[in-house]
Amino acid sequence: MVITGERTVPGIWHENYWFRRHEVVYESLRDRVRGVRVLEAGCGEGYGADLLRREAGSLVALDYDEYATGHVRTAYPEVSVVRGNLVALPYADAAFDVVVSLQTIEHLWDQDGFVAECVRVLRPGGLLVMSTPNTLTFPPGNIYHPKELEPGELHDLVAHHAKVTSLVGLHHGARVAAWEQDHGSLVDAQVATPYEQWPAPVAEVVRSVRTDDFVLREGDDADLAASLDLVVSAVRD
């Protein structure tokens, strides 16, 4: 897919940090989707849907963008993909066991309506998992993000519609944290200049980032505030 800053694309070296940072959350959901009916609401490029459908009993990937859904059909032919409105999901009540929506809610104007729809299509006791960048640490100015969220805002938004069971933060693991002690923020280094101008140490570490260079953990308010991304899990009553 064309890189615009709206979504993460795999297989491109200078996008590797952001791709792995997103991919690790998908990987953490393998057990939670195994053998059940799954909706990914806001599938983007489709790599996450392709990963999850290998574990799920069934999976539908939905996105509003026609370009994105067309790409998914071509790049991931085994993924069932639908073009649809995220705040008016084209499914009956209780149609899914799990709804996954990663790095999507920050792109939407009607966030409350989106969460309500995700919960509506869950069976009672079904699981909702959402992730989003933590606006307290995310670089400002992304034109595709009408509303980024702080930890408390995400919790309260989801809790209005379902029972929140966990709120965890994504952080750099030991290897990247050690690199940053010597070189400064890896995120700041990437956004400071075009990738063609990155210093060699930045380019080298970006190429080498793996999913195990990130950790997901629960923590107190200060730990959540310092996290890179937020992941909330909730169940429908």
Tab-separated table of N, CA and C in Angstrom, residues 69-209:
chain	number	residue	atom	x	y	z
A	69	THR	N	-9.749	-2.141	1.627
A	69	THR	CA	-10.408	-3.443	1.466
A	69	THR	C	-10.004	-4.097	0.149
A	70	GLY	N	-9.805	-3.300	-0.893
A	70	GLY	CA	-9.330	-3.861	-2.155
A	70	GLY	C	-7.943	-4.449	-2.014
A	71	HIS	N	-7.084	-3.773	-1.263
A	71	HIS	CA	-5.732	-4.294	-1.027
A	71	HIS	C	-5.787	-5.607	-0.259
A	72	VAL	N	-6.627	-5.678	0.771
A	72	VAL	CA	-6.722	-6.902	1.571
A	72	VAL	C	-7.146	-8.073	0.695
A	73	ARG	N	-8.111	-7.852	-0.187
A	73	ARG	CA	-8.567	-8.944	-1.063
A	73	ARG	C	-7.436	-9.467	-1.938
A	74	THR	N	-6.571	-8.571	-2.366
A	74	THR	CA	-5.472	-8.976	-3.241
A	74	THR	C	-4.322	-9.582	-2.451
A	75	ALA	N	-3.933	-8.929	-1.373
A	75	ALA	CA	-2.744	-9.347	-0.620
A	75	ALA	C	-3.000	-10.543	0.283
A	76	TYR	N	-4.232	-10.669	0.789
A	76	TYR	CA	-4.557	-11.738	1.739
A	76	TYR	C	-5.844	-12.423	1.295
A	77	PRO	N	-5.781	-13.220	0.233
A	77	PRO	CA	-7.010	-13.789	-0.346
A	77	PRO	C	-7.767	-14.718	0.592
A	78	GLU	N	-7.135	-15.202	1.641
A	78	GLU	CA	-7.831	-16.089	2.577
A	78	GLU	C	-8.577	-15.325	3.666
A	79	VAL	N	-8.439	-14.008	3.682
A	79	VAL	CA	-9.157	-13.179	4.651
A	79	VAL	C	-10.499	-12.761	4.066
A	80	SER	N	-11.558	-12.962	4.809
A	80	SER	CA	-12.879	-12.482	4.421
A	80	SER	C	-12.977	-11.007	4.793
A	81	VAL	N	-13.073	-10.132	3.798
A	81	VAL	CA	-13.033	-8.688	4.047
A	81	VAL	C	-14.310	-8.031	3.543
A	82	VAL	N	-14.795	-7.062	4.302
A	82	VAL	CA	-16.035	-6.358	4.004
A	82	VAL	C	-15.786	-4.867	4.123
A	83	ARG	N	-16.346	-4.096	3.192
A	83	ARG	CA	-16.317	-2.640	3.335
A	83	ARG	C	-17.584	-2.215	4.066
A	84	GLY	N	-17.399	-1.481	5.163
A	84	GLY	CA	-18.561	-1.083	5.947
A	84	GLY	C	-18.257	0.072	6.874
A	85	ASN	N	-19.316	0.645	7.404
A	85	ASN	CA	-19.240	1.813	8.274
A	85	ASN	C	-18.969	1.358	9.704
A	86	LEU	N	-17.920	1.860	10.303
A	86	LEU	CA	-17.537	1.440	11.645
A	86	LEU	C	-18.510	1.909	12.719
A	87	VAL	N	-19.273	2.932	12.453
A	87	VAL	CA	-20.247	3.386	13.452
A	87	VAL	C	-21.657	2.937	13.097
A	88	ALA	N	-21.776	2.043	12.111
A	88	ALA	CA	-23.051	1.395	11.771
A	88	ALA	C	-22.695	0.028	11.208
A	89	LEU	N	-22.182	-0.845	12.066
A	89	LEU	CA	-21.670	-2.135	11.619
A	89	LEU	C	-22.781	-2.969	10.975
A	90	PRO	N	-22.497	-3.583	9.836
A	90	PRO	CA	-23.543	-4.303	9.085
A	90	PRO	C	-23.770	-5.719	9.590
A	91	TYR	N	-23.930	-5.868	10.914
A	91	TYR	CA	-24.106	-7.184	11.513
A	91	TYR	C	-25.184	-7.124	12.578
A	92	ALA	N	-25.799	-8.276	12.808
A	92	ALA	CA	-26.839	-8.378	13.832
A	92	ALA	C	-26.234	-8.317	15.232
A	93	ASP	N	-27.067	-8.036	16.193
A	93	ASP	CA	-26.646	-8.097	17.591
A	93	ASP	C	-26.080	-9.481	17.898
A	94	ALA	N	-25.048	-9.512	18.745
A	94	ALA	CA	-24.484	-10.773	19.261
A	94	ALA	C	-23.945	-11.681	18.168
A	95	ALA	N	-23.435	-11.110	17.083
A	95	ALA	CA	-22.953	-11.907	15.954
A	95	ALA	C	-21.553	-12.465	16.154
A	96	PHE	N	-20.780	-11.917	17.112
A	96	PHE	CA	-19.375	-12.301	17.259
A	96	PHE	C	-19.050	-12.614	18.719
A	97	ASP	N	-18.025	-13.451	18.878
A	97	ASP	CA	-17.499	-13.755	20.210
A	97	ASP	C	-16.432	-12.763	20.638
A	98	VAL	N	-15.660	-12.258	19.670
A	98	VAL	CA	-14.573	-11.320	19.946
A	98	VAL	C	-14.598	-10.226	18.888
A	99	VAL	N	-14.468	-8.992	19.307
A	99	VAL	CA	-14.240	-7.866	18.395
A	99	VAL	C	-12.883	-7.275	18.727
A	100	VAL	N	-12.037	-7.184	17.708
A	100	VAL	CA	-10.699	-6.624	17.834
A	100	VAL	C	-10.645	-5.341	17.010
A	101	SER	N	-10.109	-4.284	17.584
A	101	SER	CA	-9.930	-3.029	16.853
A	101	SER	C	-8.658	-2.357	17.352
A	102	LEU	N	-7.603	-2.489	16.572
A	102	LEU	CA	-6.301	-1.997	16.987
A	102	LEU	C	-5.898	-0.776	16.171
A	103	GLN	N	-5.514	0.284	16.885
A	103	GLN	CA	-5.032	1.502	16.247
A	103	GLN	C	-6.052	2.061	15.248
A	104	THR	N	-7.309	2.078	15.672
A	104	THR	CA	-8.394	2.556	14.803
A	104	THR	C	-9.180	3.693	15.435
A	105	ILE	N	-9.484	3.593	16.730
A	105	ILE	CA	-10.431	4.527	17.331
A	105	ILE	C	-9.956	5.975	17.241
A	106	GLU	N	-8.639	6.195	17.236
A	106	GLU	CA	-8.106	7.550	17.134
A	106	GLU	C	-8.373	8.183	15.783
A	107	HIS	N	-8.759	7.379	14.793
A	107	HIS	CA	-9.050	7.880	13.443
A	107	HIS	C	-10.501	8.326	13.294
A	108	LEU	N	-11.333	8.116	14.308
A	108	LEU	CA	-12.769	8.308	14.176
A	108	LEU	C	-13.258	9.531	14.934
A	109	TRP	N	-14.249	10.196	14.348
A	109	TRP	CA	-14.870	11.327	15.013
A	109	TRP	C	-15.861	10.861	16.076
A	110	ASP	N	-16.663	9.849	15.750
A	110	ASP	CA	-17.687	9.364	16.678
A	110	ASP	C	-17.141	8.149	17.420
A	111	GLN	N	-16.297	8.385	18.393
A	111	GLN	CA	-15.666	7.284	19.111
A	111	GLN	C	-16.659	6.560	20.010
A	112	ASP	N	-17.531	7.273	20.659
A	112	ASP	CA	-18.516	6.643	21.524
A	112	ASP	C	-19.454	5.760	20.706
A	113	GLY	N	-19.877	6.239	19.552
A	113	GLY	CA	-20.732	5.446	18.686
A	113	GLY	C	-20.041	4.187	18.192
A	114	PHE	N	-18.750	4.299	17.925
A	114	PHE	CA	-17.975	3.145	17.474
A	114	PHE	C	-17.902	2.079	18.559
A	115	VAL	N	-17.571	2.478	19.776
A	115	VAL	CA	-17.506	1.506	20.873
A	115	VAL	C	-18.872	0.854	21.081
A	116	ALA	N	-19.935	1.652	21.030
A	116	ALA	CA	-21.283	1.108	21.205
A	116	ALA	C	-21.590	0.045	20.158
A	117	GLU	N	-21.192	0.290	18.922
A	117	GLU	CA	-21.427	-0.678	17.856
A	117	GLU	C	-20.614	-1.953	18.062
A	118	CYS	N	-19.373	-1.802	18.469
A	118	CYS	CA	-18.540	-2.981	18.724
A	118	CYS	C	-19.141	-3.852	19.815
A	119	VAL	N	-19.671	-3.233	20.849
A	119	VAL	CA	-20.293	-3.990	21.937
A	119	VAL	C	-21.618	-4.596	21.488
A	120	ARG	N	-22.366	-3.873	20.689
A	120	ARG	CA	-23.667	-4.385	20.214
A	120	ARG	C	-23.530	-5.711	19.476
A	121	VAL	N	-22.487	-5.855	18.649
A	121	VAL	CA	-22.355	-7.067	17.833
A	121	VAL	C	-21.681	-8.210	18.601
A	122	LEU	N	-21.303	-7.976	19.861
A	122	LEU	CA	-20.749	-9.031	20.702
A	122	LEU	C	-21.861	-9.821	21.383
A	123	ARG	N	-21.663	-11.121	21.502
A	123	ARG	CA	-22.572	-11.927	22.318
A	123	ARG	C	-22.392	-11.540	23.791
A	124	PRO	N	-23.371	-11.784	24.638
A	124	PRO	CA	-23.166	-11.568	26.076
A	124	PRO	C	-21.956	-12.361	26.562
A	125	GLY	N	-21.090	-11.696	27.292
A	125	GLY	CA	-19.845	-12.307	27.729
A	125	GLY	C	-18.739	-12.253	26.699
A	126	GLY	N	-19.032	-11.707	25.513
A	126	GLY	CA	-18.024	-11.595	24.461
A	126	GLY	C	-16.973	-10.557	24.792
A	127	LEU	N	-15.844	-10.676	24.111
A	127	LEU	CA	-14.650	-9.882	24.424
A	127	LEU	C	-14.410	-8.787	23.401
A	128	LEU	N	-14.142	-7.591	23.874
A	128	LEU	CA	-13.710	-6.467	23.052
A	128	LEU	C	-12.282	-6.113	23.419
A	129	VAL	N	-11.409	-5.993	22.411
A	129	VAL	CA	-10.037	-5.548	22.628
A	129	VAL	C	-9.759	-4.382	21.691
A	130	MET	N	-9.338	-3.257	22.257
A	130	MET	CA	-9.002	-2.068	21.479
A	130	MET	C	-7.628	-1.569	21.880
A	131	SER	N	-6.870	-1.093	20.900
A	131	SER	CA	-5.612	-0.413	21.197
A	131	SER	C	-5.614	0.947	20.529
A	132	THR	N	-4.785	1.825	21.075
A	132	THR	CA	-4.677	3.177	20.536
A	132	THR	C	-3.380	3.791	21.038
A	133	PRO	N	-2.776	4.713	20.280
A	133	PRO	CA	-1.590	5.380	20.809
A	133	PRO	C	-1.931	6.235	22.026
A	134	ASN	N	-1.041	6.246	22.988
A	134	ASN	CA	-1.205	7.067	24.178
A	134	ASN	C	-0.828	8.505	23.826
A	135	THR	N	-1.788	9.390	23.826
A	135	THR	CA	-1.529	10.762	23.398
A	135	THR	C	-0.527	11.491	24.302
A	136	LEU	N	-0.321	10.968	25.526
A	136	LEU	CA	0.646	11.592	26.426
A	136	LEU	C	2.081	11.398	25.944
A	137	THR	N	2.316	10.384	25.113
A	137	THR	CA	3.682	10.125	24.632
A	137	THR	C	3.782	10.111	23.116
A	138	PHE	N	2.648	10.131	22.402
A	138	PHE	CA	2.670	10.014	20.941
A	138	PHE	C	3.041	11.361	20.310
A	139	PRO	N	3.856	11.359	19.250
A	139	PRO	CA	4.213	12.633	18.607
A	139	PRO	C	2.968	13.373	18.129
A	140	PRO	N	2.855	14.647	18.409
A	140	PRO	CA	1.655	15.394	18.015
A	140	PRO	C	1.627	15.671	16.517
A	141	GLY	N	0.423	15.979	16.024
A	141	GLY	CA	0.308	16.494	14.672
A	141	GLY	C	-0.120	15.517	13.608
A	142	ASN	N	-0.516	14.293	13.970
A	142	ASN	CA	-0.970	13.345	12.948
A	142	ASN	C	-2.345	13.780	12.449
A	143	ILE	N	-2.419	14.150	11.179
A	143	ILE	CA	-3.653	14.709	10.622
A	143	ILE	C	-4.756	13.664	10.502
A	144	TYR	N	-4.411	12.387	10.627
A	144	TYR	CA	-5.409	11.325	10.513
A	144	TYR	C	-6.032	10.964	11.861
A	145	HIS	N	-5.619	11.644	12.912
A	145	HIS	CA	-6.111	11.348	14.259
A	145	HIS	C	-6.945	12.515	14.790
A	146	PRO	N	-8.247	12.502	14.583
A	146	PRO	CA	-9.078	13.583	15.130
A	146	PRO	C	-9.039	13.670	16.646
A	147	LYS	N	-8.916	12.508	17.311
A	147	LYS	CA	-8.954	12.503	18.774
A	147	LYS	C	-8.112	11.347	19.300
A	148	GLU	N	-6.937	11.682	19.864
A	148	GLU	CA	-6.140	10.685	20.565
A	148	GLU	C	-6.540	10.670	22.035
A	149	LEU	N	-6.201	9.598	22.731
A	149	LEU	CA	-6.742	9.377	24.059
A	149	LEU	C	-5.654	9.171	25.102
A	150	GLU	N	-5.927	9.648	26.305
A	150	GLU	CA	-5.122	9.340	27.478
A	150	GLU	C	-5.675	8.065	28.112
A	151	PRO	N	-4.905	7.434	29.003
A	151	PRO	CA	-5.377	6.181	29.599
A	151	PRO	C	-6.761	6.268	30.236
A	152	GLY	N	-6.983	7.296	31.057
A	152	GLY	CA	-8.273	7.423	31.713
A	152	GLY	C	-9.410	7.647	30.732
A	153	GLU	N	-9.141	8.388	29.670
A	153	GLU	CA	-10.178	8.630	28.670
A	153	GLU	C	-10.578	7.338	27.969
A	154	LEU	N	-9.592	6.522	27.603
A	154	LEU	CA	-9.900	5.256	26.940
A	154	LEU	C	-10.691	4.343	27.870
A	155	HIS	N	-10.242	4.250	29.097
A	155	HIS	CA	-10.955	3.403	30.070
A	155	HIS	C	-12.411	3.833	30.201
A	156	ASP	N	-12.647	5.108	30.400
A	156	ASP	CA	-13.995	5.584	30.639
A	156	ASP	C	-14.871	5.449	29.389
A	157	LEU	N	-14.285	5.658	28.220
A	157	LEU	CA	-15.029	5.527	26.970
A	157	LEU	C	-15.554	4.106	26.799
A	158	VAL	N	-14.706	3.134	27.054
A	158	VAL	CA	-15.111	1.736	26.903
A	158	VAL	C	-16.017	1.302	28.046
A	159	ALA	N	-15.725	1.765	29.257
A	159	ALA	CA	-16.512	1.376	30.430
A	159	ALA	C	-17.953	1.859	30.355
A	160	HIS	N	-18.221	2.851	29.532
A	160	HIS	CA	-19.584	3.332	29.350
A	160	HIS	C	-20.460	2.277	28.675
A	161	HIS	N	-19.834	1.321	27.980
A	161	HIS	CA	-20.587	0.338	27.201
A	161	HIS	C	-20.335	-1.113	27.608
A	162	ALA	N	-19.232	-1.399	28.284
A	162	ALA	CA	-18.887	-2.785	28.634
A	162	ALA	C	-18.070	-2.776	29.917
A	163	LYS	N	-17.873	-3.956	30.491
A	163	LYS	CA	-17.103	-4.077	31.724
A	163	LYS	C	-15.618	-4.196	31.398
A	164	VAL	N	-14.848	-3.191	31.745
A	164	VAL	CA	-13.411	-3.208	31.481
A	164	VAL	C	-12.745	-4.223	32.398
A	165	THR	N	-11.964	-5.124	31.808
A	165	THR	CA	-11.268	-6.157	32.587
A	165	THR	C	-9.775	-5.889	32.709
A	166	SER	N	-9.215	-5.116	31.777
A	166	SER	CA	-7.797	-4.753	31.905
A	166	SER	C	-7.494	-3.557	31.027
A	167	LEU	N	-6.503	-2.799	31.456
A	167	LEU	CA	-5.942	-1.703	30.667
A	167	LEU	C	-4.436	-1.799	30.818
A	168	VAL	N	-3.752	-2.119	29.739
A	168	VAL	CA	-2.309	-2.326	29.791
A	168	VAL	C	-1.607	-1.345	28.869
A	169	GLY	N	-0.340	-1.130	29.157
A	169	GLY	CA	0.475	-0.245	28.344
A	169	GLY	C	1.542	-1.023	27.595
A	170	LEU	N	1.851	-0.575	26.408
A	170	LEU	CA	2.941	-1.138	25.623
A	170	LEU	C	4.176	-0.264	25.813
A	171	HIS	N	5.308	-0.914	26.080
A	171	HIS	CA	6.559	-0.214	26.357
A	171	HIS	C	7.695	-0.837	25.558
A	172	HIS	N	8.763	-0.095	25.401
A	172	HIS	CA	9.968	-0.668	24.833
A	172	HIS	C	10.542	-1.713	25.779
A	173	GLY	N	11.045	-2.796	25.201
A	173	GLY	CA	11.731	-3.800	25.984
A	173	GLY	C	13.165	-3.394	26.278
A	174	ALA	N	13.903	-4.321	26.875
A	174	ALA	CA	15.239	-3.998	27.382
A	174	ALA	C	16.202	-3.553	26.295
A	175	ARG	N	16.158	-4.189	25.136
A	175	ARG	CA	17.140	-3.861	24.097
A	175	ARG	C	16.955	-2.439	23.575
A	176	VAL	N	15.720	-2.081	23.253
A	176	VAL	CA	15.467	-0.731	22.744
A	176	VAL	C	15.679	0.303	23.849
A	177	ALA	N	15.273	-0.020	25.075
A	177	ALA	CA	15.496	0.905	26.185
A	177	ALA	C	16.978	1.173	26.393
A	178	ALA	N	17.799	0.152	26.245
A	178	ALA	CA	19.247	0.347	26.379
A	178	ALA	C	19.786	1.207	25.249
A	179	TRP	N	19.287	0.991	24.044
A	179	TRP	CA	19.708	1.833	22.913
A	179	TRP	C	19.355	3.290	23.191
A	180	GLU	N	18.182	3.529	23.732
A	180	GLU	CA	17.744	4.904	23.984
A	180	GLU	C	18.575	5.570	25.077
A	181	GLN	N	19.106	4.817	25.987
A	181	GLN	CA	19.978	5.419	27.005
A	181	GLN	C	21.211	6.048	26.357
A	182	ASP	N	21.680	5.462	25.271
A	182	ASP	CA	22.868	5.981	24.584
A	182	ASP	C	22.540	7.000	23.507
A	183	HIS	N	21.356	6.878	22.890
A	183	HIS	CA	21.060	7.677	21.689
A	183	HIS	C	19.848	8.592	21.825
A	184	GLY	N	19.076	8.477	22.895
A	184	GLY	CA	17.853	9.261	23.027
A	184	GLY	C	16.652	8.531	22.454
A	185	SER	N	15.517	9.190	22.455
A	185	SER	CA	14.255	8.586	22.053
A	185	SER	C	14.301	8.081	20.614
A	186	LEU	N	13.950	6.809	20.437
A	186	LEU	CA	13.910	6.248	19.094
A	186	LEU	C	12.758	6.830	18.284
A	187	VAL	N	11.632	7.070	18.926
A	187	VAL	CA	10.507	7.689	18.228
A	187	VAL	C	10.879	9.094	17.766
A	188	ASP	N	11.454	9.900	18.665
A	188	ASP	CA	11.839	11.264	18.293
A	188	ASP	C	12.850	11.252	17.152
A	189	ALA	N	13.770	10.315	17.170
A	189	ALA	CA	14.786	10.239	16.115
A	189	ALA	C	14.154	9.945	14.760
A	190	GLN	N	13.089	9.146	14.753
A	190	GLN	CA	12.443	8.800	13.482
A	190	GLN	C	11.622	9.950	12.906
A	191	VAL	N	10.982	10.710	13.791
A	191	VAL	CA	10.120	11.785	13.286
A	191	VAL	C	10.876	13.092	13.071
A	192	ALA	N	12.134	13.155	13.497
A	192	ALA	CA	12.894	14.407	13.410
A	192	ALA	C	13.251	14.762	11.977
A	193	THR	N	13.532	13.755	11.158
A	193	THR	CA	13.959	13.999	9.778
A	193	THR	C	13.387	12.917	8.871
A	194	PRO	N	13.344	13.148	7.556
A	194	PRO	CA	12.961	12.071	6.638
A	194	PRO	C	13.899	10.879	6.803
A	195	TYR	N	13.385	9.683	6.526
A	195	TYR	CA	14.181	8.482	6.787
A	195	TYR	C	15.471	8.448	5.987
A	196	GLU	N	15.493	9.119	4.839
A	196	GLU	CA	16.724	9.153	4.046
A	196	GLU	C	17.854	9.875	4.776
A	197	GLN	N	17.514	10.693	5.771
A	197	GLN	CA	18.503	11.468	6.514
A	197	GLN	C	18.792	10.901	7.903
A	198	TRP	N	18.231	9.752	8.217
A	198	TRP	CA	18.479	9.192	9.540
A	198	TRP	C	19.961	8.864	9.728
A	199	PRO	N	20.517	9.156	10.894
A	199	PRO	CA	21.875	8.682	11.201
A	199	PRO	C	21.932	7.165	11.141
A	200	ALA	N	23.095	6.657	10.857
A	200	ALA	CA	23.262	5.214	10.700
A	200	ALA	C	22.765	4.413	11.915
A	201	PRO	N	23.041	4.843	13.158
A	201	PRO	CA	22.541	4.060	14.297
A	201	PRO	C	21.022	3.968	14.345
A	202	VAL	N	20.327	5.029	13.918
A	202	VAL	CA	18.866	5.004	13.903
A	202	VAL	C	18.367	4.034	12.835
A	203	ALA	N	18.909	4.138	11.637
A	203	ALA	CA	18.497	3.243	10.562
A	203	ALA	C	18.756	1.785	10.935
A	204	GLU	N	19.880	1.541	11.560
A	204	GLU	CA	20.245	0.175	11.915
A	204	GLU	C	19.275	-0.420	12.930
A	205	VAL	N	18.946	0.345	13.966
A	205	VAL	CA	18.061	-0.206	14.980
A	205	VAL	C	16.634	-0.336	14.457
A	206	VAL	N	16.181	0.602	13.623
A	206	VAL	CA	14.836	0.494	13.048
A	206	VAL	C	14.713	-0.785	12.226
A	207	ARG	N	15.694	-1.078	11.419
A	207	ARG	CA	15.679	-2.306	10.609
A	207	ARG	C	15.597	-3.550	11.494
A	208	SER	N	16.200	-3.494	12.671
A	208	SER	CA	16.367	-4.697	13.485
A	208	SER	C	15.245	-4.945	14.473
A	209	VAL	N	14.311	-4.007	14.624
A	209	VAL	CA	13.276	-4.140	15.649
A	209	VAL	C	12.412	-5.370	15.380
